[in-house]
GROMACS .gro file of C-alpha atoms in nm:
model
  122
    1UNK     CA    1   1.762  -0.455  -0.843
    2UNK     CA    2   1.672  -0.168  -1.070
    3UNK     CA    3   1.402  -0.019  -0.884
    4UNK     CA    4   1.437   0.368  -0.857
    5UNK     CA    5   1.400   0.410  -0.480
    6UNK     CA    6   1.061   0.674  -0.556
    7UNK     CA    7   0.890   0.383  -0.729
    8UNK     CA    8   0.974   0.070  -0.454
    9UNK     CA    9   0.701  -0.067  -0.281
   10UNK     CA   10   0.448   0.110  -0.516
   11UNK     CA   11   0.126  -0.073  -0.446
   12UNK     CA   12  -0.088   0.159  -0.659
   13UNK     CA   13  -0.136  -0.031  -0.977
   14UNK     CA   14  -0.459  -0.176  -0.925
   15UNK     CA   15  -0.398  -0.544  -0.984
   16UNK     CA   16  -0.091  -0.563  -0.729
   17UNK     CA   17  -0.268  -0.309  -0.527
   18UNK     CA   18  -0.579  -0.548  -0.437
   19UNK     CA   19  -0.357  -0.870  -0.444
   20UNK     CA   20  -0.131  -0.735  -0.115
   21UNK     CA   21  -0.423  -0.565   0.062
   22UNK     CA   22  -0.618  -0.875   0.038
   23UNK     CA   23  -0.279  -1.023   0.154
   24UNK     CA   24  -0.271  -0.817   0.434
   25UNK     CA   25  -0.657  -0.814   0.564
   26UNK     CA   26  -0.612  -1.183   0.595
   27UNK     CA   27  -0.374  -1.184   0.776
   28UNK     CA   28  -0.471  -0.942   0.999
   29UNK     CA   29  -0.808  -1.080   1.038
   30UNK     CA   30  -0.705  -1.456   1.079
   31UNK     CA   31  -0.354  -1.420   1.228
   32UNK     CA   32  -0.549  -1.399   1.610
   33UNK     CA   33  -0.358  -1.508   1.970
   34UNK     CA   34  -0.561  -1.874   1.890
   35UNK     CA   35  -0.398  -1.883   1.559
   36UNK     CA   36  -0.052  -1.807   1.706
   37UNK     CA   37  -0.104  -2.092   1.946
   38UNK     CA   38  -0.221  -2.408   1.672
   39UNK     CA   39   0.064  -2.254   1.485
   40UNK     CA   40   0.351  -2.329   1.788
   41UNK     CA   41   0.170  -2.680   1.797
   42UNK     CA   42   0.214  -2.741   1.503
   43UNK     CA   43   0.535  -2.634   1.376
   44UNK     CA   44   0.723  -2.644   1.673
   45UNK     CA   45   0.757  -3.043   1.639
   46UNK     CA   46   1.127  -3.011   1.544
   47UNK     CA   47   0.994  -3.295   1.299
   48UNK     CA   48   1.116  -3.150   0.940
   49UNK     CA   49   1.467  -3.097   0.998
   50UNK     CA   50   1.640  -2.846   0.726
   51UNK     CA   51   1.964  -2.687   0.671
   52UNK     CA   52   1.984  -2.303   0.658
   53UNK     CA   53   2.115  -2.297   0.279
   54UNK     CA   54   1.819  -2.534   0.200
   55UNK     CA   55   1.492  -2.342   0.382
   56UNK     CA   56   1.634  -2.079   0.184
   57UNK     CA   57   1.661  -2.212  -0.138
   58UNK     CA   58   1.277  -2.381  -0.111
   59UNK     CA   59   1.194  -2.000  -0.082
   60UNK     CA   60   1.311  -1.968  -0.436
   61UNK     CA   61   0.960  -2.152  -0.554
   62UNK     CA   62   0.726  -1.904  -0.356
   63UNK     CA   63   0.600  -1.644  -0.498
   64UNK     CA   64   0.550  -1.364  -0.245
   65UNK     CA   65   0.258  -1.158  -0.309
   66UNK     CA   66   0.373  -0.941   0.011
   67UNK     CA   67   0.658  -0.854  -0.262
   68UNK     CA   68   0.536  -0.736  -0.575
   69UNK     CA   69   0.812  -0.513  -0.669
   70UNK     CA   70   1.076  -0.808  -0.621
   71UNK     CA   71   1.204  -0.994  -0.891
   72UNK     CA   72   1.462  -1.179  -0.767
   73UNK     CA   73   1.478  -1.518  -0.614
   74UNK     CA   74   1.434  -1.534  -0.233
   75UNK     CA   75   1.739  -1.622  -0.136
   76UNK     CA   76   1.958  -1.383  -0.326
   77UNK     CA   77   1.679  -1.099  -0.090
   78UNK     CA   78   1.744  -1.248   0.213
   79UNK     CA   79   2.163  -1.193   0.152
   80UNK     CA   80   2.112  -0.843  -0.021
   81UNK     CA   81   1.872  -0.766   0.300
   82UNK     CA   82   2.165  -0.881   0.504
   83UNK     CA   83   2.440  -0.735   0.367
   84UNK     CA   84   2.293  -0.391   0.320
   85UNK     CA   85   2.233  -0.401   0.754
   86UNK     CA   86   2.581  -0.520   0.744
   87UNK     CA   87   2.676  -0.221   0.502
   88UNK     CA   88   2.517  -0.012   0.748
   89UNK     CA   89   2.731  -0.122   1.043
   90UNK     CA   90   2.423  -0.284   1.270
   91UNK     CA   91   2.549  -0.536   1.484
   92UNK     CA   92   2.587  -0.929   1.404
   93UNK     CA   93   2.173  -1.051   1.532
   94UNK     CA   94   2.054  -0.767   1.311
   95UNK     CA   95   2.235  -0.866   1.035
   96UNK     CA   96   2.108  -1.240   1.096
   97UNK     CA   97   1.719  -1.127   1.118
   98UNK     CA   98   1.815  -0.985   0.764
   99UNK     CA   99   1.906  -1.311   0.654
  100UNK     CA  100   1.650  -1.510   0.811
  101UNK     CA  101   1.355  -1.253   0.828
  102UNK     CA  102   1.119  -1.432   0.539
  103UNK     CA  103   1.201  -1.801   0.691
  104UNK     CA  104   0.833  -1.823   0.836
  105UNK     CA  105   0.692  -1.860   0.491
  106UNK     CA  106   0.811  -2.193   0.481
  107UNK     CA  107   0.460  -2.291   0.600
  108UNK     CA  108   0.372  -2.304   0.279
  109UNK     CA  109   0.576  -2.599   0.204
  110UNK     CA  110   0.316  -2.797   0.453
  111UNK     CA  111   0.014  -2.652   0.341
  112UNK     CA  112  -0.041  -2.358   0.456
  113UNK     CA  113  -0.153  -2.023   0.254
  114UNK     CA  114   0.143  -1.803   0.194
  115UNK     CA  115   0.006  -1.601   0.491
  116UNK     CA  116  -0.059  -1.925   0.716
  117UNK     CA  117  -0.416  -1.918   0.688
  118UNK     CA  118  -0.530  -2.163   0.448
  119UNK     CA  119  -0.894  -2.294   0.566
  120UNK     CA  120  -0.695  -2.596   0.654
  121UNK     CA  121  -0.500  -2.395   0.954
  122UNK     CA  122  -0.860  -2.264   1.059
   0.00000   0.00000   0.00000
């Protein structure tokens, strides 16, 4: 990635600007202790069973508005995210919530907003 490190995460052009607050104010305002609840019901069923490699991979096909300065496919992120904690000599779970740290947006594979809150998970 390219990015010069002044100009990452630089929300301020106005399209991508309103796009990640909008982002954001959703999920603030929908993502309550109610919501956190329907969600464990829901998706803590154990019933779509997935390999590591794979949930990672079906990443590749969502486009993260959270992300607008990232133009690389998910999973090639979630190893640079890793590796650069493991450049910087955290310890081994560290290094794993690198790898694993954007595996909740699977929702959207089962309907949900990007976020989690489609109407649907209202």
């Amino acid at each position: 990635m390219a990015t010069a490190k002044k100009e990452f995460r630089n929300y301020d052009k106005l399209d991508v600007n309103a796009a990640v607050r909008e982002h954001y104010r959703k999920m603030r305002t929908n993502q309550t202790y109610d919501y956190v609840l329907r969600m464990k019901k829901k998706y803590l069923t154990f019933s779509r069973p997935m390999d590591l490699w794979d949930a990672m991979e079906k990443l590749n096909h969502l486009i993260d508005v959270s992300d607008p300065d990232l133009d690389l496919p998910n999973v090639q992120h979630l190893i640079q995210s890793a590796e650069a904690i493991r450049a910087d000599n955290r310890p081994d779970w560290m290094q794993l919530v690198g790898l694993i740290h954007d595996l909740g947006k699977m929702m959207y594979l089962w309907g949900s907003d990007e976020d989690g809150t489609s109407q649907a998970e209202q």
